[in-house]
Structures are given as structure tokens and as C-alpha cells.
XYZ file of C-alpha atoms in Angstrom:
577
model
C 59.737 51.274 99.146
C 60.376 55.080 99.077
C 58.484 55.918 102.006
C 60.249 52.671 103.902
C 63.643 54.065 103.421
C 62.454 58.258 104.240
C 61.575 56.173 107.372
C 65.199 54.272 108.013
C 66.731 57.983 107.334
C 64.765 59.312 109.624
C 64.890 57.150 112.442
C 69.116 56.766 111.918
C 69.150 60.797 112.280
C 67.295 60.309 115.998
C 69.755 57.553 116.736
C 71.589 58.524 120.519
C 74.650 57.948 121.650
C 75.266 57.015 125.395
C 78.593 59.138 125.883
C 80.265 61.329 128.096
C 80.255 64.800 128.191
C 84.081 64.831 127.261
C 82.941 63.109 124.241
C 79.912 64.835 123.297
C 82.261 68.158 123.356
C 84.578 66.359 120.724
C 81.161 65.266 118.685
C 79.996 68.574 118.637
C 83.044 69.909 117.357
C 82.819 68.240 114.984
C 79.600 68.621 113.643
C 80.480 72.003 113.288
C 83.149 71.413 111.101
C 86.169 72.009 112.826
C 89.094 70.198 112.458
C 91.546 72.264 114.250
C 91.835 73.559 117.288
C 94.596 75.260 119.838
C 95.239 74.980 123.172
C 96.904 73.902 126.613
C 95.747 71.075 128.957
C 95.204 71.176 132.843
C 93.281 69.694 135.505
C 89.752 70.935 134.822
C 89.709 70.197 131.132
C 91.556 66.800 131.632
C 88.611 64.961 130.376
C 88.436 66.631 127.653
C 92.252 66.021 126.738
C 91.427 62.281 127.231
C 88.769 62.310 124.610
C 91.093 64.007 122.216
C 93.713 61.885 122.267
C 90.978 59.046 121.746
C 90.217 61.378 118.320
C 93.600 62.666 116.866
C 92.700 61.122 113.405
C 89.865 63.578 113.351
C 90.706 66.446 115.211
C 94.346 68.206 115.220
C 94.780 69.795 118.765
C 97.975 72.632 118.197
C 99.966 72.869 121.882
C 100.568 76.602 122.097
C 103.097 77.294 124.716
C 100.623 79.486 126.243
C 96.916 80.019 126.711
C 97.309 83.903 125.016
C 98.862 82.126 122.468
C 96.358 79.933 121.536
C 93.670 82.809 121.412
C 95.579 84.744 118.916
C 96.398 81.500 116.809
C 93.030 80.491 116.532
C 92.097 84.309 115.876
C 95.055 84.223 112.954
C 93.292 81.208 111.939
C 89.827 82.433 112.042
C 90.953 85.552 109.928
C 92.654 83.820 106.767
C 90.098 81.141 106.603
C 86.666 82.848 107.579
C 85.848 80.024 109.875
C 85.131 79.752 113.420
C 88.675 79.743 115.444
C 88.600 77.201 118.980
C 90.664 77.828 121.577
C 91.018 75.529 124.801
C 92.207 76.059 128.403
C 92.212 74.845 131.619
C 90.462 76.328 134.436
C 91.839 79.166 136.798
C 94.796 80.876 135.382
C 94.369 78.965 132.263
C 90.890 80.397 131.189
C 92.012 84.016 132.689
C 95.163 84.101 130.137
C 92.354 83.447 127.176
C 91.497 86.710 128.348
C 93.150 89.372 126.462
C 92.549 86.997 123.000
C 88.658 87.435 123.698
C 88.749 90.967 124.238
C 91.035 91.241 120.816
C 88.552 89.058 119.119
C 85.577 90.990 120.541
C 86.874 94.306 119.377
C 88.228 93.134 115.719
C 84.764 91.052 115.029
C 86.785 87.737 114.965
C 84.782 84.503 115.045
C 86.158 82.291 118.002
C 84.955 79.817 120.223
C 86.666 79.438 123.624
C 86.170 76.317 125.393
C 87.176 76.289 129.532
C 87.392 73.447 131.695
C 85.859 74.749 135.744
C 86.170 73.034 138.913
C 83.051 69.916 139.422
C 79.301 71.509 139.750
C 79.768 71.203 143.945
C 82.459 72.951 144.301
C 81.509 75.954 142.660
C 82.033 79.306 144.511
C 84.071 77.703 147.456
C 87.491 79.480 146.483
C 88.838 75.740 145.453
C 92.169 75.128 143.619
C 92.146 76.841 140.276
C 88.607 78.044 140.372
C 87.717 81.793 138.635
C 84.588 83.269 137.717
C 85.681 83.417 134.118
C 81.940 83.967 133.337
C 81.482 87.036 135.274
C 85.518 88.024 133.828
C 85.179 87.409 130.629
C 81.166 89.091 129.993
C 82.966 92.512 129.071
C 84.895 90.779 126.425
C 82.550 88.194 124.640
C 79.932 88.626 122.374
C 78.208 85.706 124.366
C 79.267 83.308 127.148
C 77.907 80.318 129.340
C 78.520 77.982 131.926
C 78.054 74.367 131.538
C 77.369 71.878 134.763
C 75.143 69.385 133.465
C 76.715 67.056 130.408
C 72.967 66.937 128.996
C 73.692 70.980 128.438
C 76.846 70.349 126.199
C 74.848 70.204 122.537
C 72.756 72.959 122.854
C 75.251 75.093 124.422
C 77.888 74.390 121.576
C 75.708 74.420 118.770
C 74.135 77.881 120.327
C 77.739 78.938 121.056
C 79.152 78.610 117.104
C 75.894 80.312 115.774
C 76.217 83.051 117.689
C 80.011 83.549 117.257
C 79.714 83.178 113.610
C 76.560 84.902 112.575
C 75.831 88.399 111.821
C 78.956 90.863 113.402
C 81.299 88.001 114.838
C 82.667 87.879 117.829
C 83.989 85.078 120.399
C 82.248 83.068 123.038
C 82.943 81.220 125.955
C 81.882 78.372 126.997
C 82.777 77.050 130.545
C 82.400 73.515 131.439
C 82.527 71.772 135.210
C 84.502 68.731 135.542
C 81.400 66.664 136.659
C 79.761 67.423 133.025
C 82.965 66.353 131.266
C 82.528 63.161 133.192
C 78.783 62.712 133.246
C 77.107 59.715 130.665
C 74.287 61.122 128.464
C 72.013 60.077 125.614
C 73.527 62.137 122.966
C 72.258 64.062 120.412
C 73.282 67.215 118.215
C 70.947 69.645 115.865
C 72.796 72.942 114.843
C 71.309 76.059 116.030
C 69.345 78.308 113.298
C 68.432 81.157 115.516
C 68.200 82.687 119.012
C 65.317 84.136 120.420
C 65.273 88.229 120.373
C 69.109 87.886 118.616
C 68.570 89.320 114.978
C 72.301 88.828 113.141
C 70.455 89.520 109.901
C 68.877 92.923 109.774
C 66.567 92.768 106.576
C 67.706 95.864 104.582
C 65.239 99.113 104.208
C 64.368 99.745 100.536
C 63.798 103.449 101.573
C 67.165 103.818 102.802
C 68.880 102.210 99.741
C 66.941 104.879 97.642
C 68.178 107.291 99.790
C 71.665 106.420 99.849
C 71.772 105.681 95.985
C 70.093 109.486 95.544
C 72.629 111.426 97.705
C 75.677 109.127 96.099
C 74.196 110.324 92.834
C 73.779 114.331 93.644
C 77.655 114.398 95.386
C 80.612 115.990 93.648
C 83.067 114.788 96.131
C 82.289 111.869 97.148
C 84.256 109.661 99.242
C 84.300 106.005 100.287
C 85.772 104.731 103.745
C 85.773 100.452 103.874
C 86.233 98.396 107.067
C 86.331 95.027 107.769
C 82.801 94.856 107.247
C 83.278 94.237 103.718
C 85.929 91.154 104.400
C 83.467 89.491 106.702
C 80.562 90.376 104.919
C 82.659 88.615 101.800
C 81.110 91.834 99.501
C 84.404 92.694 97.881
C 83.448 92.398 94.294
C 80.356 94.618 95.435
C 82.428 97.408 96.843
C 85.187 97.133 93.791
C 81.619 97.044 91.448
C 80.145 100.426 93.355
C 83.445 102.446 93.621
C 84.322 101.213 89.379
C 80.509 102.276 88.658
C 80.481 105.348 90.418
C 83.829 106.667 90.342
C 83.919 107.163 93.994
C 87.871 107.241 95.312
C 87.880 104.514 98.026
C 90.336 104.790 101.396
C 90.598 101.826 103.841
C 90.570 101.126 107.608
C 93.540 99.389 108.899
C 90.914 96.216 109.197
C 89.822 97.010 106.131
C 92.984 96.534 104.001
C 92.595 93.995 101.090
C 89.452 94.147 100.627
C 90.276 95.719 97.404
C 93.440 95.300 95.250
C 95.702 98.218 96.723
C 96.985 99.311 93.650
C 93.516 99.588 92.117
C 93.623 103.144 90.369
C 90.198 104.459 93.035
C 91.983 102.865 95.748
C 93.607 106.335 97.597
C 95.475 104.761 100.445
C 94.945 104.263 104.415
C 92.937 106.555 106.266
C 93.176 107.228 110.712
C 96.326 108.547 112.948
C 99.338 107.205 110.355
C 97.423 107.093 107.094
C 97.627 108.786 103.804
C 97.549 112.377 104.032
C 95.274 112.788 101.035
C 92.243 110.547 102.557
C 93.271 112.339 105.956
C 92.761 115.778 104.480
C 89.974 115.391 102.065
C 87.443 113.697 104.720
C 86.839 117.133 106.032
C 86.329 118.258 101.846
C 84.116 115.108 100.627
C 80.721 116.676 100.429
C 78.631 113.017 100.817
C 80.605 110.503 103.210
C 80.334 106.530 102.444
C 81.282 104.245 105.424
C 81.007 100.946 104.741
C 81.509 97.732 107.241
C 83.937 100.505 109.519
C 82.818 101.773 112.834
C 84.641 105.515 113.091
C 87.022 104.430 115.782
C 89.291 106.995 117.608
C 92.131 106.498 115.526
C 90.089 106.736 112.151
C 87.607 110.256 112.732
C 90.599 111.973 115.488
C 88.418 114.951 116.675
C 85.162 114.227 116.359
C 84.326 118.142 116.630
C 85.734 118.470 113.211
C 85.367 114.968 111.301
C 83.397 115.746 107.987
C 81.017 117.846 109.480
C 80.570 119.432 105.827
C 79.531 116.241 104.839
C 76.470 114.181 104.384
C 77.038 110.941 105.536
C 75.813 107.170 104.711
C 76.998 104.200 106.570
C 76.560 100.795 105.733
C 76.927 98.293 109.086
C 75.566 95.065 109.921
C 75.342 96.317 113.873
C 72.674 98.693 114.758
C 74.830 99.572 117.728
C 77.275 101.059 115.379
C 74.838 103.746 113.797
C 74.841 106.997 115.083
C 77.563 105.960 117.938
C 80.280 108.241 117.101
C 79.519 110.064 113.923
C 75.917 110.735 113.419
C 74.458 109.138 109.816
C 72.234 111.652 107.887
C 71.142 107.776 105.839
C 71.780 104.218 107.763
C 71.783 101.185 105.465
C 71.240 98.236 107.931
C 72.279 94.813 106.544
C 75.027 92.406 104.964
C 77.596 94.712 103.310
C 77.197 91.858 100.478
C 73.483 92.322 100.082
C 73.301 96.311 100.859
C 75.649 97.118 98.045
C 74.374 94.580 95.880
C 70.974 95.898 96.245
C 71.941 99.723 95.980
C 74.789 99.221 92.826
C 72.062 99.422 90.206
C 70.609 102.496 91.476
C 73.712 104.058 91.009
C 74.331 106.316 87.949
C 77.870 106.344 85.973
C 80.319 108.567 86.911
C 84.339 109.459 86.777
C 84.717 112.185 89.195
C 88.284 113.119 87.556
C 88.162 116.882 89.108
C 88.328 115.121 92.183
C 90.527 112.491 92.002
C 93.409 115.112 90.753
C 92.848 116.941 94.192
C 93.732 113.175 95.486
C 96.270 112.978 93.065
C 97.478 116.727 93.863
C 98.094 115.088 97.679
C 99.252 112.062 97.455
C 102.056 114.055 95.369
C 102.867 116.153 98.360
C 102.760 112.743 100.874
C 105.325 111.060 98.007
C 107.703 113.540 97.838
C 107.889 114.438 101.818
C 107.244 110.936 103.281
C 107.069 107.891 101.200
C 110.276 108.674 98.481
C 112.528 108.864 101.544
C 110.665 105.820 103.671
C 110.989 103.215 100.230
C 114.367 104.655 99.159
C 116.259 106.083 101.708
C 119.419 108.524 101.467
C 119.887 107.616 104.761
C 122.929 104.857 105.811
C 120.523 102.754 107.767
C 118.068 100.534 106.802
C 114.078 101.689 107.264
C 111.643 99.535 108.177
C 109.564 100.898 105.146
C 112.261 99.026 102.435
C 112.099 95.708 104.437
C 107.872 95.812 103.774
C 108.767 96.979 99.987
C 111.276 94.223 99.272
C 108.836 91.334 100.403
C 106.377 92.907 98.428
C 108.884 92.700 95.222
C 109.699 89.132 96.535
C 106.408 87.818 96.905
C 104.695 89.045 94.105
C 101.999 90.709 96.444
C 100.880 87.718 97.350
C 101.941 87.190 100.830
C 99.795 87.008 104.026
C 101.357 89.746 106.090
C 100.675 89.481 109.836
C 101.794 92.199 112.047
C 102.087 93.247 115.595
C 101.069 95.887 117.246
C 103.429 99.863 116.967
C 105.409 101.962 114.410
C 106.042 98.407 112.216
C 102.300 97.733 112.109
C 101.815 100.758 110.730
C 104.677 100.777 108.329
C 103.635 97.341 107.112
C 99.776 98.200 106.589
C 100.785 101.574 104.674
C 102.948 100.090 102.720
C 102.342 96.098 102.181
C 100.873 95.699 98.861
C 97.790 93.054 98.417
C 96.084 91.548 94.895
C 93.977 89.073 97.456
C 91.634 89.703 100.390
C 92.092 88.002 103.859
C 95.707 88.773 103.497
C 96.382 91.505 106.678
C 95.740 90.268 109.886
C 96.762 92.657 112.507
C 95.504 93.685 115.785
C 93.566 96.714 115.127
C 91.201 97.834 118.135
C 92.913 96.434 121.185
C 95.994 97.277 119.838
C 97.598 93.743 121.047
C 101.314 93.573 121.499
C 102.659 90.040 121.067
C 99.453 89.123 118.749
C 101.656 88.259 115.252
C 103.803 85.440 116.362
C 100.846 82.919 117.011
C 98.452 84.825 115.277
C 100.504 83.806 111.990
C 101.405 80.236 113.295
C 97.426 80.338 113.005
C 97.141 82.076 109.294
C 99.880 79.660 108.313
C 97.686 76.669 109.138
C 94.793 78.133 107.687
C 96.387 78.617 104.750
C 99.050 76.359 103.740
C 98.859 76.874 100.171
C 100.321 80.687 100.971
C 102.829 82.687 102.070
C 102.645 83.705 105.604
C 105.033 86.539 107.535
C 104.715 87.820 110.478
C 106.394 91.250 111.005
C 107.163 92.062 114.687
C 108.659 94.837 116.814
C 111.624 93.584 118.886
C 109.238 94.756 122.162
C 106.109 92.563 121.028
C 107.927 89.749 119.525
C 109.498 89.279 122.931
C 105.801 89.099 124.719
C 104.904 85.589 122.963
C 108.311 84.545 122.219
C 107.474 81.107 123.596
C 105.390 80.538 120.522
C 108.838 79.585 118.655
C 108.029 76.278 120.662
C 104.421 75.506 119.086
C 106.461 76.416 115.358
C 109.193 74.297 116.308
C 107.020 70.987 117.148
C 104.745 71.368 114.431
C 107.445 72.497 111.661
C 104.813 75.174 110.924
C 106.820 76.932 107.814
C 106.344 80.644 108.739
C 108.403 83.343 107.997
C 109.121 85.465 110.941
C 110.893 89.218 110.200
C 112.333 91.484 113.005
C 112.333 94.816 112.944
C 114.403 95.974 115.839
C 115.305 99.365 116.435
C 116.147 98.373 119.997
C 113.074 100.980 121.360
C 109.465 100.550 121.933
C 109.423 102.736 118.705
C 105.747 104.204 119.014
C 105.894 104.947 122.678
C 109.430 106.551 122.090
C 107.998 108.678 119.268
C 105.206 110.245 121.154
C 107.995 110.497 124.336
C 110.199 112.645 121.303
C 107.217 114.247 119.909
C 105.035 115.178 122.763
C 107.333 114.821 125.912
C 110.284 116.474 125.123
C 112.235 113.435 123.978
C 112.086 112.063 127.707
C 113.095 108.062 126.705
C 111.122 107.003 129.806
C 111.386 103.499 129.832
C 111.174 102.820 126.074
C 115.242 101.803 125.429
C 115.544 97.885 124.770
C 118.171 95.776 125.960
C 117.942 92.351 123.679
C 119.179 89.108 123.599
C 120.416 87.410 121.022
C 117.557 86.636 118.812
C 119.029 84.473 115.781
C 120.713 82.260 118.767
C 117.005 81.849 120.563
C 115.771 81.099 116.979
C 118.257 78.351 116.279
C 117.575 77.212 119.541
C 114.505 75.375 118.849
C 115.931 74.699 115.126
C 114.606 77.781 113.296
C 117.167 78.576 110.428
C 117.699 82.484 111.181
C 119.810 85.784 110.163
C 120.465 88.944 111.256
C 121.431 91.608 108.641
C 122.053 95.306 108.979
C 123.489 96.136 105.508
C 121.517 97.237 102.574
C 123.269 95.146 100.488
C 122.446 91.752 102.400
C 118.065 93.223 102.490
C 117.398 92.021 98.755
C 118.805 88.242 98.676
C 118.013 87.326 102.488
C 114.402 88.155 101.814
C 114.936 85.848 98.542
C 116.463 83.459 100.682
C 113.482 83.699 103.496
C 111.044 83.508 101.179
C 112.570 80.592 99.030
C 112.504 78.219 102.421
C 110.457 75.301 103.181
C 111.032 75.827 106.271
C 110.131 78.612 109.363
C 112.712 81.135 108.935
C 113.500 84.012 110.973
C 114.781 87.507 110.161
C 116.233 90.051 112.280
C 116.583 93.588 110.515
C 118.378 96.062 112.785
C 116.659 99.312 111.451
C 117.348 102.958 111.875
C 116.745 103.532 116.009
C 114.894 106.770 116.249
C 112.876 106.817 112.757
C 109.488 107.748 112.707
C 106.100 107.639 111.057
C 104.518 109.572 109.323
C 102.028 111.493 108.306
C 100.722 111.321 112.117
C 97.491 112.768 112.977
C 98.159 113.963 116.830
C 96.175 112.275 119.525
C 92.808 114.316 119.873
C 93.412 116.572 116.735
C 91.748 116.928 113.590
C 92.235 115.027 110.396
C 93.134 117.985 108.519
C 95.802 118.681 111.199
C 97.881 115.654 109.641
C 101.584 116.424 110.011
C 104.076 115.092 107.225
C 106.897 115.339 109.735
């Protein structure tokens, strides 16, 4: 009787269904678990659309007002939630404004799938309407990508297409289906993918180099700790708090990086790269054994490279072999899942407090309080800083917020000083450096994460890049909180024109428009405020709303930030003003 129902099982999983491409692409979505998905329809992906519609109990399709703006909603999405983010578009100029999404997404390791509809199988490479070689466009900026003209290619494709984007370092992939296959009948069938020939997302950890790196953790005096996002994707954030409590290491963070640990944990020292923490900044060029874990020593991290901890002995931890040895050379390389590489080397690791050096830290961030940070949180000054607006909806939100920013001096304001008790809760644009990412990019957090607390802080230059997004918050009454910070300047572009070019405002001055009158247009209860007296209760008030709320917070015009590490310099060239 057993055996006679193994065999019903069995022969029910072979079952096929005779559908259309269109179809299949919905079916395989949904194998693979997704349930939500972003995007904007057009002639090449019409089938598609039709088959949606067909499946709106089971599959929520978000109109951005843009195709840009469903890339960064999807990678918003993909960031709070640690799933796979989809994005759809239309062939032409639809797929070619997914563009600058997929080469965010590539850079920041963000799990995405991009789907692109492509004029029928026989009219490819004869210039017709709305055709592009998005394959050949978007190769530079995906971790893999395909072309579909056949519907019998759709499973395979899809299934190969998640795996990849998901697995090991993540990263997005396109997939580019012709009309024809959208349209084509097929016996149907899906099996996820479990591997890809000569692709190894899973390097199997060395047990010498574990030893090795547990032995020179164990012989430092000064050892410090650098996390990246590594550790968020790698989901080894009780590892890294375990290793840096057990060792007594003093831990700094990547902009990617922050919340991975709690930032007011007592070993956490602060932000390190061109606007972090001057102690971190400083002492990387004193730390005698260097720990980089899940961070890839980008530009704005290591400045000169001449002079980044060349004292030091160095030990990264990456999942990427590409990373090792690119930039900064590793004297040990721990290959492998941040998760399982500290797991495996945290019992190796002796006991220790290192309280000599953690004063020195101490001793700096001191220095950093009483030059920069006292007079960012509580200005003399009459006008408001952007630094009080971050410290007020940390008061108001009990550190519990989901802070998405944008991309110039309020991104780094808001990742120096946003405070976080829970991981997953910065999303930012961190390598590509993406203005106009934090409008959709929280509309995506926010549906990723209903249960929390989701603001988007934005510089009046970037906001006004994706501005159309209001639309996508307005249809869907998506309930996020949207702050302002408008010092009527490109603010980081005018403080490298004041600091390095002689205070020559070329091109930098904003003119703006009303923004609390475009927010109420599409039905968005919003404020303006300029007063110190008006910060505390209309953050209160934001915050207390069901609703999507907007803030505009006209903020002193020519502030800037600091500490700064100059473009090119060394770390221990940070300036304090």
C-alpha cells in the first residue's frame, strides 16, 4: 500500500502542464517563492502582463512609475527581507533604465532577478522598434545574464537564474525573454537548480587557515576588526558579536556593514572610510593584526593604499576569492561563509580584554566628540543640522527604525549617526554611490517589512531624481516616512567645490519647488519646518502616522562633514574640520 502511494507521489511530481511561456514565467516565480514583484509594462513583455493579471491572487505586481524605480524597490526589498528582489520591464528603453539598478545591485551584493521582455526570436538584430542588446549592455553589471527565445528554455533559465543570484556573494541577473517564447505552448515542468557547473558559491573553508588566523588573533596587542556586509548576508552576526565579546577585539563597520552589530555595543568603535570615525580612521595604520571580515577594502574605506595598515598583519574573511589579495594584500585568507568561518575559528580563540587599547580608542573618540559630534547633535548654531534631525528619530523610534538613505553629505550624516539594536536596518547605496536610490528603495523595505518602521532620508538633489515614485506610494498607500533634508545645494559636491576648489559653487546651487505642495499632491500628508522648536513633535507626529508622511527640514546651507579623509590621502590624514 506504501509502495502504491511512493508511486502516485511520484508520478503527480512528473505531471506537465501544456502552458505558455507567459505562464510558465508566472509558475516559476512562483516556485521560487516570490510573491512580490515590481515593475512597468510595455509591448515586449505584454504577455507576460496578461498572465499576471490572470494571477493577482498569487502574485502582487507593484507599478513603479519608472523602470529605475523598480530596480531600487526590489533592491530595498531584497535588503530588509534577505530574499531574492524581481524587477520587470519592457524591452528597449524599458530594460536599458533597469540599468543603473543592476549595476547598484552588482556592486552592493544585492540578490535580484531582472526579468526583460525582447522583440520575437526573428526579428532579432534587425534594428526593430524597441529592440537593445540588453545582454551585451547589461554583462558589465550582472553577476549572470541570458537570453530566452524558445518557451521550452523558460524553467531552466529561471530556476538557474534565482540560484545563481542568491547563492554564495549575491548579485542580480537578467533574464531576457523574446515575445515568441512568451507566446509559445510547452509541456511544462519546473525542478530548482542545486548547482552550476564550474560555479563554486560555497568555498569549503581551509582548517590551516583558521589555525592560522586564530594564532595571529591570539599573539596581537592591537588588534582590530573591520565588518562589511559580508556578515549581514552571510547572516553570522551573533558569530562576529561572539568573536569580538570573546576576544576583546574593538570592532569598526563599513557603511554596508552597519547593523550588523548593536551600535552602541561597548567594542563597537564607530564607522570607518572617507567620513567615518576618526578613531577607527587613525588607529588602522596602529592595529598591529588587521581583521576584515565580509568587506572588500573599497576606495573610500583603505584611502591611500600606499599607507593603509602596512604595519599590520592582516586576515580577511570573504566568501569571493576575487576579493583576496585585490586591493590590500592578506598575510592569512579565510575562504568561506562568514557564518561558518567564524563559527569554526571562535573556539580557537583565547580570552582577552585588550583595555590598554580600547582607552587609545576611547582617548579618540574623545577628541572626534568634542570637535565634531557635540556641535553636529547639539548645535550652538541658529540653524538646524542635519545631524539633530538623524538624532531625534533615533530618540523617537526607539532605535528601531529602518533608515534608508540616499546617496551625499545626508547619507553620511545618517549612517554616522543613526543608531541600530537590529540588523537589516540601513539600506543605502554604498558602491555605486546611487543618487535617487532611497525613495523606492524604501517603498521596497517598507513592503518587506511591514511590521517596521521605514524612513527614507533624502537630499533635496536625489529626492528630486525619482520623485515620480510619490506615485507608486500614493496608489499603494505604502505608509513610509519620507524626511528632507534640503540645504538647497548638492551639499557633497559643494563641499569638495569649498574645500578643494576654492569655493567655486559650479553648478551645485538648487532652485526647488515646492515640495510639501508636490507631496499633497498625490495625498501625502506633509510639513516643512525650519525651527528647532517645531524638530521634536513633527518627528513625533511623522512617526505616530499610519499613513506615508513627508518631511521637509530646511537645514543649515553650507554645513559640512566631518572628519573627511581627502580623496587619495591617508587614513591617518583624517581632518576634524
Amino acid at each position: 500500500m506504501e509502495t502504491l502511494k511512493k508511486e502516485k507521489i511520484e508520478s503527480k511530481k512528473k505531471e506537465t502542464l501544456r502552458i505558455s511561456g507567459a505562464e510558465a514565467i508566472i509558475h516559476c516565480l512562483l516556485a521560487e517563492g516570490v510573491d512580490l514583484i515590481y515593475g512597468y509594462p510595455g509591448g515586449a513583455i505584454m504577455p507576460l502582463y496578461d498572465e499576471l493579471y490572470k494571477f493577482q491572487d498569487k502574485l502582487t505586481h507593484i507599478l513603479t512609475r519608472h523602470e529605475q524605480g523598480a530596480t531600487h524597490a526590489a533592491q530595498g526589498y531584497a535588503r530588509v527581507t534577505g530574499k531574492v528582489g524581481v524587477a520587470v520591464a519592457t524591452s528597449g528603453p524599458g530594460a536599458t533604465n533597469l540599468v543603473t539598478g543592476l549595476a547598484d545591485a552588482q556592486i552592493d551584493s544585492t540578490p535580484m532577478v531582472c526579468i526583460t521582455g525582447q522583440v520575437p526570436r526573428e526579428l532579432l538584430g534587425s534594428d526593430a522598434f524597441q529592440e537593445t542588446d540588453i545582454i551585451g549592455i547589461s554583462t558589465p553589471v550582472t553577476k549572470w545574464n541570458c537570453q530566452v527565445t524558445k518557451a521550452s528554455e523558460i524553467p531552466e533559465v529561471l530556476a538557474k537564474a534565482f540560484y545563481i543570484a542568491r547563492s554564495g556573494r549575491p548579485g542580480p541577473v537578467l533574464v531576457d525573454i523574446t515575445k515568441n517564447a512568451q507566446f509559445e505552448e510547452f509541456d511544462f515542468t519546473y525542478e530548482h537548480c542545486k548547482g552550476v557547473r564550474s560555479y563554486n558559491p560555497y568555498p569549503k573553508p581551509d582548517p590551516k587557515s583558521i589555525i592560522s588566523a586564530a594564532e595571529l588573533i591570539n599573539s596581537a596587542k592591537k588588534p582590530l576588526i573591520v565588518f562589511g556586509q559580508g556578515v549581514i548576508l552571510g547572516e553570522a552576526e551573533e558569530q562576529l558579536k561572539a568573536l569580538v565579546e570573546k576576544a576583546g577585539i574593538p570592532a569598526a563597520w563599513t557603511i554596508l556593514g552597519l547593523s550588523a552589530m548593536d551600535t552602541d555595543h561597548p567594542l563597537n568603535v564607530g564607522m570607518v572610510g572617507m567620513h567615518g570615525n576618526y578613531a577607527p580612521n587613525v588607529l588602522t595604520n596602529e592595529c598591529d593584526v588587521f581583521i576584515a571580515i565580509g568587506m572588500r577594502f573599497d576606495d573610500r574605506v583603505t584611502g591611500s593604499l600606499a599607507t593603509y595598515a602596512k604595519q599590520a598583519k592582516v586576515i580577511h574573511f570573504d566568501i569571493d576569492p576575487a576579493e583576496i589579495n585585490k586591493n590590500v594584500k592578506a598575510d592569512v585568507a579565510v575562504l568561506g561563509n562568514a557564518k561558518d568561518t567564524l563559527g569554526l575559528i571562535l573556539p580557537l580563540v583565547n580570552p582577552n580584554k585588550h583595555e590598554e587599547w580600547h582607552n587609545i580608542f576611547k582617548e579618540k573618540y574623545e577628541i572626534e566628540f568634542e570637535q565634531v559630534i557635540k556641535n553636529d547633535v547639539h548645535p550652538t548654531k541658529e540653524k538646524l543640522t542635519m545631524a539633530e534631525v538623524i538624532e531625534e528619530i533615533n530618540l523617537a523610534s526607539g532605535h528601531k527604525a529602518i533608515i534608508v538613505s540616499d546617496v551625499g553629505q545626508h547619507q553620511m550624516i545618517a549612517c554616522r549617526y543613526a543608531k541600530f539594536k537590529q540588523s537589516k536596518s540601513n539600506v543605502t547605496s554604498g558602491g555605486l554611490g546611487t543618487m535617487g536610490f532611497a525613495l523606492p528603495a524604501a517603498i521596497g523595505a517598507k513592503m518587506g517589512a511591514m511590521d517596521r518602521e521605514v524612513v527614507a532620508i533624502i537630499g533635496d538633489g536625489g529626492y528630486q531624481m525619482t520623485i515620480q515614485e510619490l506615485g507608486t506610494i500614493f496608489q499603494n498607500k505604502t505608509p513610509v516616512k519620507i524626511v528632507v533634508l534640503n540645504n538647497d545645494h548638492l551639499g557633497m559636491v559643494r563641499q569638495w567645490q569649498e574645500l578643494f576648489f576654492e569655493s567655486r559653487y559650479a553648478s551645485t546651487v538648487m532652485v526647488n519647488p515646492d515640495f510639501v505642495k508636490i507631496a499633497e499632491g498625490y495625498s501625502i500628508q506633509a510639513k516643512r519646518i525650519s525651527e528647532r522648536k517645531d524638530l521634536k513633535a513633527t518627528i513625533q507626529e511623522m512617526l505616530a502616522s499610519k499613513d506615508a508622511y513627508f518631511l521637509e527640514v530646511c537645514v543649515e546651507k553650507e554645513d559640512n562633514v566631518f572628519p573627511m579623509v581627502p580623496s587619495g590621502a591617508s587614513v591617518s590624514d583624517i581632518r576634524l574640520k
